[in-house]
Each structure stands twice: as structure tokens, then as C-alpha cells.
Short mmCIF file of C-alpha atoms in Angstrom, two decimals:
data_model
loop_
_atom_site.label_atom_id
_atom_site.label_comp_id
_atom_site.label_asym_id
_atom_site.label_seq_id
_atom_site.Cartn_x
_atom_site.Cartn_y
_atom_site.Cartn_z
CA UNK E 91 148.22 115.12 4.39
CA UNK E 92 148.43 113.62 0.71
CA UNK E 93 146.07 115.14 -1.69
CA UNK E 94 144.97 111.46 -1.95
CA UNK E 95 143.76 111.42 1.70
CA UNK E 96 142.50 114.87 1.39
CA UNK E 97 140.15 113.71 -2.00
CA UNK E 98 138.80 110.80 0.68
CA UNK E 99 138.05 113.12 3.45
CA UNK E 100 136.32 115.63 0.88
CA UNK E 101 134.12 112.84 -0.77
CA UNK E 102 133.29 111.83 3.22
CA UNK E 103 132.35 114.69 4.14
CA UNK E 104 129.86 115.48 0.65
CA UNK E 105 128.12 111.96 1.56
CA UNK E 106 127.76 112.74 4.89
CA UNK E 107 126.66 116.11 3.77
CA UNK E 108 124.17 113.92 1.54
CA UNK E 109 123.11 112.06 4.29
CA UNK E 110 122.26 114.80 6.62
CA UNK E 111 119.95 116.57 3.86
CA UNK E 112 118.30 113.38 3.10
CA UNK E 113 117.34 113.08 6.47
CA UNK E 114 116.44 116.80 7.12
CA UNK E 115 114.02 116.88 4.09
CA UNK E 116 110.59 115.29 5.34
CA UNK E 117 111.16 117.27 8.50
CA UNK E 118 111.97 120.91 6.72
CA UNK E 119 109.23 119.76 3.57
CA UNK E 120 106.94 119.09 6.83
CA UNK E 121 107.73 122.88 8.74
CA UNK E 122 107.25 124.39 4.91
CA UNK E 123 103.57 123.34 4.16
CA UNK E 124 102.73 123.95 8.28
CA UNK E 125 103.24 127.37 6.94
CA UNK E 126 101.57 127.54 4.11
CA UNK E 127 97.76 129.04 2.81
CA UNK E 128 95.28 126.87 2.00
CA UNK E 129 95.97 128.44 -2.03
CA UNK E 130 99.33 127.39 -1.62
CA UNK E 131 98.63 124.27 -0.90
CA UNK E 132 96.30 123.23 -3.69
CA UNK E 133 98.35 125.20 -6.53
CA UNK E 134 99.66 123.22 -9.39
CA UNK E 135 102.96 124.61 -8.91
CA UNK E 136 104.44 123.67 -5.13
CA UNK E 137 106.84 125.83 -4.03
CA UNK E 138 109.94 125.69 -1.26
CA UNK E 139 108.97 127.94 1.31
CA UNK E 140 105.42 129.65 2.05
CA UNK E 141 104.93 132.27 -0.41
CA UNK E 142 102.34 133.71 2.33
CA UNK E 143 103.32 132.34 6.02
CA UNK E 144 100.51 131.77 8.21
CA UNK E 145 99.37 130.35 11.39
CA UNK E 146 95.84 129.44 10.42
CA UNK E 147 97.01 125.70 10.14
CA UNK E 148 97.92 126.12 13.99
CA UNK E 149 94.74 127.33 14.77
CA UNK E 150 92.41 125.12 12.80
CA UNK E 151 94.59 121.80 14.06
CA UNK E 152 93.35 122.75 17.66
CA UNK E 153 90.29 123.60 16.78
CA UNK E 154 89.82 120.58 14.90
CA UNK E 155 90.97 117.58 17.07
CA UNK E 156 91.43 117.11 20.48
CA UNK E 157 95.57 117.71 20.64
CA UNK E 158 95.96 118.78 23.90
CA UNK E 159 94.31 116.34 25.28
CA UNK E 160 95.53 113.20 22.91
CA UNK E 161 99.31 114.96 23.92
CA UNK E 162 98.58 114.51 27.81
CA UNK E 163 97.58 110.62 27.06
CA UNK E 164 100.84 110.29 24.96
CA UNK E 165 102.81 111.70 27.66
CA UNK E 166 101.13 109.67 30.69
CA UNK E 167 101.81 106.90 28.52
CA UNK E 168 105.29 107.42 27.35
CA UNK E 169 106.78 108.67 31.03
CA UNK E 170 104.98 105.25 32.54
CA UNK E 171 106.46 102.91 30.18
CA UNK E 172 109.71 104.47 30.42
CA UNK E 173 110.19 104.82 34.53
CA UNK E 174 108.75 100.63 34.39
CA UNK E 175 110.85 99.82 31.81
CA UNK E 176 114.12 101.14 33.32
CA UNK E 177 113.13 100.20 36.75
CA UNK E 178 112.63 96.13 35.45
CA UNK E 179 115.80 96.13 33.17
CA UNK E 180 118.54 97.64 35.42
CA UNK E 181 118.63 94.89 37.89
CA UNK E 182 118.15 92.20 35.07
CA UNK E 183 120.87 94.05 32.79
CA UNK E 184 123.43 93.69 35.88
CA UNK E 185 123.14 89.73 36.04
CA UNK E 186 123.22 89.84 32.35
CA UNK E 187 126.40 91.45 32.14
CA UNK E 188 128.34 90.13 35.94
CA UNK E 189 127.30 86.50 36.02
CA UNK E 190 127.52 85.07 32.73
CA UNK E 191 125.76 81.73 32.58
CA UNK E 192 122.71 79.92 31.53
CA UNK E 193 119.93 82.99 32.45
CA UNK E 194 122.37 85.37 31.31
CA UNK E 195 122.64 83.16 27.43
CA UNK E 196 118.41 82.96 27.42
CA UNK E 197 118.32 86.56 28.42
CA UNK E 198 120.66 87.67 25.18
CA UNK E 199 118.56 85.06 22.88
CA UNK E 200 115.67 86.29 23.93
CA UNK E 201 116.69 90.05 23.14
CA UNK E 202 117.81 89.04 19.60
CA UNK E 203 114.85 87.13 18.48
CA UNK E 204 112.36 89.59 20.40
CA UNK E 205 113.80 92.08 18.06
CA UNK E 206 112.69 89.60 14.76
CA UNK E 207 109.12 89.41 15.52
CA UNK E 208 107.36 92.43 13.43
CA UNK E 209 104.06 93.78 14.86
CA UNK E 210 101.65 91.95 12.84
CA UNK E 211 102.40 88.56 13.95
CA UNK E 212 101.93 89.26 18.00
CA UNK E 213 98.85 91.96 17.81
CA UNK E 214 96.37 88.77 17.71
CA UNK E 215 97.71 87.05 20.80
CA UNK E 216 98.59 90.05 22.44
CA UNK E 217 94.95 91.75 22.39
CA UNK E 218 93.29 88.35 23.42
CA UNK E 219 96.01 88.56 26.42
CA UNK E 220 94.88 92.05 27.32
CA UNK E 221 91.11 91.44 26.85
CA UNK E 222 91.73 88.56 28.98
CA UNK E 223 93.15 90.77 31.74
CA UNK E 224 90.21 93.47 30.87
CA UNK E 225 92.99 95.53 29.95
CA UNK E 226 91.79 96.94 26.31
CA UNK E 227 91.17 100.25 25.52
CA UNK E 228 93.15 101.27 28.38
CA UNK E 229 96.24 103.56 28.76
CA UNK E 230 96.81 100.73 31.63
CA UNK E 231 97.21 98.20 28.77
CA UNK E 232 98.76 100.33 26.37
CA UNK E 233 102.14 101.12 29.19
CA UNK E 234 102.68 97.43 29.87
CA UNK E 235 102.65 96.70 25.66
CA UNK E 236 105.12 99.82 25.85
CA UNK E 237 107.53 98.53 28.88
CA UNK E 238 107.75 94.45 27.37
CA UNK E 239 108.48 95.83 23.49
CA UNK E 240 111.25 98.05 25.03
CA UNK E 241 112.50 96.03 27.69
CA UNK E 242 115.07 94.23 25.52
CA UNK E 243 116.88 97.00 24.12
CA UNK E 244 117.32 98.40 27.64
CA UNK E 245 118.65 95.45 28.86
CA UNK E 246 121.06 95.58 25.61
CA UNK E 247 121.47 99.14 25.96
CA UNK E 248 121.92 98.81 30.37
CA UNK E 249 124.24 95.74 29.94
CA UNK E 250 126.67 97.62 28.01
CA UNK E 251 127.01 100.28 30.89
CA UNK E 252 127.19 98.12 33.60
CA UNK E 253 130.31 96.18 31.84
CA UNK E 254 131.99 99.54 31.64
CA UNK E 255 131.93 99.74 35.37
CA UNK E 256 135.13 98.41 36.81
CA UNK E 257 134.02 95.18 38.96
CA UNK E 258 137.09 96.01 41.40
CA UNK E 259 134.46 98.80 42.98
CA UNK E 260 132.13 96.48 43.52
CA UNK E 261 134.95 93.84 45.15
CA UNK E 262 135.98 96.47 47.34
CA UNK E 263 132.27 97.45 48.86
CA UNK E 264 131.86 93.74 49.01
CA UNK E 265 135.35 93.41 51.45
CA UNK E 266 133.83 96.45 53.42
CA UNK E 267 130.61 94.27 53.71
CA UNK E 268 128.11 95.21 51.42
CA UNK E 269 125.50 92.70 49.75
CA UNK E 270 124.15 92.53 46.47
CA UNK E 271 121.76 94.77 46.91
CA UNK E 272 123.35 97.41 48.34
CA UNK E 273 126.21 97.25 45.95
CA UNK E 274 123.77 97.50 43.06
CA UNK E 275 122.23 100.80 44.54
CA UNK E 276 125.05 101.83 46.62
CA UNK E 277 127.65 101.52 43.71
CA UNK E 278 126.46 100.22 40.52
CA UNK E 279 123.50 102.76 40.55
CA UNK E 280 125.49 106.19 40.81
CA UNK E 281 127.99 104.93 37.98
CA UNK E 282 124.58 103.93 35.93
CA UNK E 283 123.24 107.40 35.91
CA UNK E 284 123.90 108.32 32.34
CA UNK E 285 122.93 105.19 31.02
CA UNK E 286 119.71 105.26 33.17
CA UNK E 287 118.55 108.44 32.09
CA UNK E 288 119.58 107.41 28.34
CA UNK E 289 117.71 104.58 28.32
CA UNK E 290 114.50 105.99 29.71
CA UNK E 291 114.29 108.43 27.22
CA UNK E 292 114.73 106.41 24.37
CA UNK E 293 112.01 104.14 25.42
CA UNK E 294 110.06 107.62 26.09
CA UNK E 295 110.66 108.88 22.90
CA UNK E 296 109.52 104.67 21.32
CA UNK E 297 106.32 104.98 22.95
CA UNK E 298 105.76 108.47 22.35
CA UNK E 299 105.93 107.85 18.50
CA UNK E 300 104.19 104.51 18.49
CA UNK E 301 101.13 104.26 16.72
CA UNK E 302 100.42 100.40 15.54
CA UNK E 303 99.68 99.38 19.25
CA UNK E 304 97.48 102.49 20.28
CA UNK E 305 95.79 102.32 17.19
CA UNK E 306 94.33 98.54 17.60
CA UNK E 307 94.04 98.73 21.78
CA UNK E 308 92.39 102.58 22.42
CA UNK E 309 89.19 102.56 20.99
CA UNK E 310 87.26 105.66 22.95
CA UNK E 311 88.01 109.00 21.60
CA UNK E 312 88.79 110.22 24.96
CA UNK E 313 92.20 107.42 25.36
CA UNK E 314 94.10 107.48 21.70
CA UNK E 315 97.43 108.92 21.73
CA UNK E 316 98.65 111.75 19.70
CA UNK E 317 99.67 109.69 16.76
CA UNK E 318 96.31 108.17 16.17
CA UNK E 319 94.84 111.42 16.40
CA UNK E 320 96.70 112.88 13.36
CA UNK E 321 95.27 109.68 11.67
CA UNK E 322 91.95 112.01 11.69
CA UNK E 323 92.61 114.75 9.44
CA UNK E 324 92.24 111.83 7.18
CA UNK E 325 88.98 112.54 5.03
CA UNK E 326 86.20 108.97 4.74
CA UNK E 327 88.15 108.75 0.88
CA UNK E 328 91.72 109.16 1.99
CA UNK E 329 91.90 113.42 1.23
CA UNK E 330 94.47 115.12 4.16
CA UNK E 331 93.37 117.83 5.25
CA UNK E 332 97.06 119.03 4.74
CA UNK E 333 97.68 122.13 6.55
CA UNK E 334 96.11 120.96 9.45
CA UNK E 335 98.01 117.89 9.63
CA UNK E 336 101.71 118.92 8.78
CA UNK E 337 100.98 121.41 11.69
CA UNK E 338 99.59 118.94 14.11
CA UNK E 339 102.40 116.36 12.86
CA UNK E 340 104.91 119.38 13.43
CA UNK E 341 104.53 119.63 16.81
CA UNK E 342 103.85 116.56 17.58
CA UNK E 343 107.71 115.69 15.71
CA UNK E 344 109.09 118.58 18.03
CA UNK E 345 109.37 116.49 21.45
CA UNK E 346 111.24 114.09 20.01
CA UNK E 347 113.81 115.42 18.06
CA UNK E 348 114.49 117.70 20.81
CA UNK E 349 114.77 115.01 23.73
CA UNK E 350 116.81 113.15 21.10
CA UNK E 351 119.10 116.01 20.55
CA UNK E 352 120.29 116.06 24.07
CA UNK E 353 120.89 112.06 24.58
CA UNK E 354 122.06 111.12 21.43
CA UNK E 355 125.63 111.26 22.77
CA UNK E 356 124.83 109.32 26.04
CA UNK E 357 122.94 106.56 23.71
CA UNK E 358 126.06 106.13 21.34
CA UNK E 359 128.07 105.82 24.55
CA UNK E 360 125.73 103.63 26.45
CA UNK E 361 125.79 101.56 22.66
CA UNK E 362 129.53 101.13 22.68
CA UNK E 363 130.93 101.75 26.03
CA UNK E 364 130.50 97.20 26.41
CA UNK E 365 132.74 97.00 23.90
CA UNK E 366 135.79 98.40 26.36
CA UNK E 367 137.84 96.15 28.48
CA UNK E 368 138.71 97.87 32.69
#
């Protein structure tokens, strides 16, 4: 190796070293003032790591707002959308990627400019839909808002797994017989596995951090997601109750970086593996 290529692969791996501490900050900034006393937190002069480490922010979080039970509506909803989600793509992601032809062209247009639209512009027609279908402040409402937002990037992310799946299996259970249908769940299924479970947890982990949707559609205490409850260690005037809320916002991080952890290789492989010819 040249000391010219060497100099490249040292200044790569410094800006990905960058990168990776950029991104860690809010998170390890966020575990830090968890941590720290209420004196701590008010002094003049912040510090890196809790001077003092305590759990009283833990304590007080629960004590103060409902977690537990905001957590359980998170999770209903989140597990819901996902399983729906999946269960609607998979069989529109195979006639996406086998029969390429008009549907499969308004299916891929529709994905692309789905993705364009930001919030704001579709929370107007979207709650008149739902109040239509008496479907507001409901966790009902709130999973099929989850499963139609992250329906097109499973049927991106699905598509791209079921082109990786050689078609000469599925030629070869059609010979012996098989139809469509079994085909799909006899042999495209089993081979879809990894891409399956990938895909249901990322749209688990989208609706388990979405906020903008819960936040205009739950309305009763008793239904708002985890996310909207950190919203209420908010003081009337904007003051955070800080400890209190890194904590709360700790834990409520924790689920997803952890379910990410263990399917970020299957996503990057479910993201690329369309782009290999069988």
C-alpha cells in the first residue's frame, strides 16, 4: 500500500470517526443530564458527566406522567401498524417487482411522490377523513395513519428482496403445479423472511417515534403515545423540567436504538440486495 493510499484511508477513517461522534453526542449529552442533580443542572457552569449521579430523575419521571401507560399505547400502536403494514405490502411488493407493467409503473410513482408530501400539507384532509370514519382520538385511527405513511417504503424496501429471489424457483414449483398463491407462501415467503422481519421493524421503530400524527389525532390523556407525553414536562411558558425529561426521553430512545442495532444489517441488505442480477 502507497503512503498515498494509506493518507486516504487515514483521513476516511478520522471523518468517519467524525461522523460517528456527531451522531453519538445528543444521545450521550441526553444519558449525561438523565444523571444529573437538580444543582447540576441549573449551574452556570455545565459539565460532561454528573458530578453527583442520581436516579431521582427516574423516579420523579414516573411519578410525574403516566409512562407506563403512554409506553403500552406506543407499543399497541407500533406492533399493529407494523404486522398490517407488512401483511398489505408483501403481496403488492411481489407484483411490483415479477410483472412489470402499468400497476407495477403507478405503484413506483406513487412511492416516490408519497415520499414528497411533508406532514403539514395532508393533516387537514386526513383528520376530516378520520372524523368522517369516527376514527379520531383513537389508537384505531392512529395504526391505519401508521400502516398507509409506511406502506411505501415497504413496498420499496420488500420489492428489492423479492428481485433477489431467483424466479427459476418459482418456475420450477409452477412445473410441479403450484399457483400463485401457493408459490408466494410456499416459496417466495420462506426466502422473504429476513426482509419481512426487517421491514416490520423499521415501520415499528417509524411509528414508535412518531409524534406529529399522535399529537393532532389523541386528544384524551388516557390514548397519547409516549412521545406526546414527554411533550408534558413542558412548563405553560416553555421551562423543561430537564431531569425529568432527558430521563423519560432516555428510555423512551432505548427501544429503538436497540431494535435498530440488530436489523440494521438486514435493512442495508434488504436496501441493496434489488440492485443484484440471478
Amino acid at each position: 500500500m502507497t503512503r498515498t493510499s494509506r493518507t486516504v484511508r487515514a483521513g476516511q477513517y478520522a471523518a468517519l470517526l467524525c461522523y460517528l461522534v456527531f451522531l453519538a453526542f445528543p444521545f450521550l449529552w441526553l444519558l449525561s443530564t438523565a444523571f444529573k442533580p437538580a444543582r447540576e443542572l441549573g449551574s452556570l457552569h455545565p459539565t460532561w458527566f454528573p458530578e453527583h449521579p442520581t436516579t431521582d430523575n427516574f423516579r420523579q419521571a414516573f411519578e410525574e406522567q403516566p409512562l407506563l401507560r403512554a409506553a403500552a399505547n406506543s407499543l399497541t400502536a407500533a406492533l399493529c401498524a407494523a404486522v398490517i403494514a407488512v401483511a398489505v405490502a408483501t403481496p403488492l411488493a411481489y407484483v411490483m417487482a415479477r410483472h412489470r407493467g402499468r400497476l407495477s409503473r403507478a405503484a413506483t410513482g406513487w412511492v416516490v411522490v408519497s415520499q414528497a408530501f411533508p406532514f403539514v400539507l395532508v393533516i387537514i384532509p386526513l383528520f376530516l377523513v378520520l372524523k368522517n370514519l369516527r376514527l379520531i382520538n383513537s389508537l384505531g385511527g392512529l395504526v391505519l395513519v401508521y400502516v398507509v405513511w409506511s406502506l411505501p417504503f415497504a413496498l420499496w424496501m420488500l420489492a428489492g428482496y423479492v428481485r433477489a429471489v431467483p424466479r427459476e424457483l418459482e418456475e420450477a414449483a409452477a412445473v410441479d403445479g403450484a399457483g400463485k398463491a401457493r408459490i408466494l407462501l410456499s416459496v417466495t415467503a420462506p426466502l422473504l423472511a429476513p426482509g419481512i422481519v426487517a421491514t416490520a421493524l423499521f415501520a415499528f421503530i417509524t411509528a414508535w417515534n412518531e409524534f406529529f400524527f399522535a399529537l393532532v389525532l389523541l386528544k384524551t390523556p388516557e390514548k397519547q403515545t409516549l412521545p406526546v407525553v414527554l411533550t408534558h414536562f413542558l412548563g405553560a411558558e416553555g421551562a423543561a423540567d430537564l431531569g425529568p425529561l432527558a430521563a423519560a426521553s432516555f428510555l423512551a430512545t432505548l427501544p429503538s436504538l436497540v431494535v435498530f442495532a440488530l436489523i440494521q444489517r438486514r435493512i442495508t441488505g434488504g436496501l441493496t440486495s434489488g440492485a443484484v442480477k440471478h
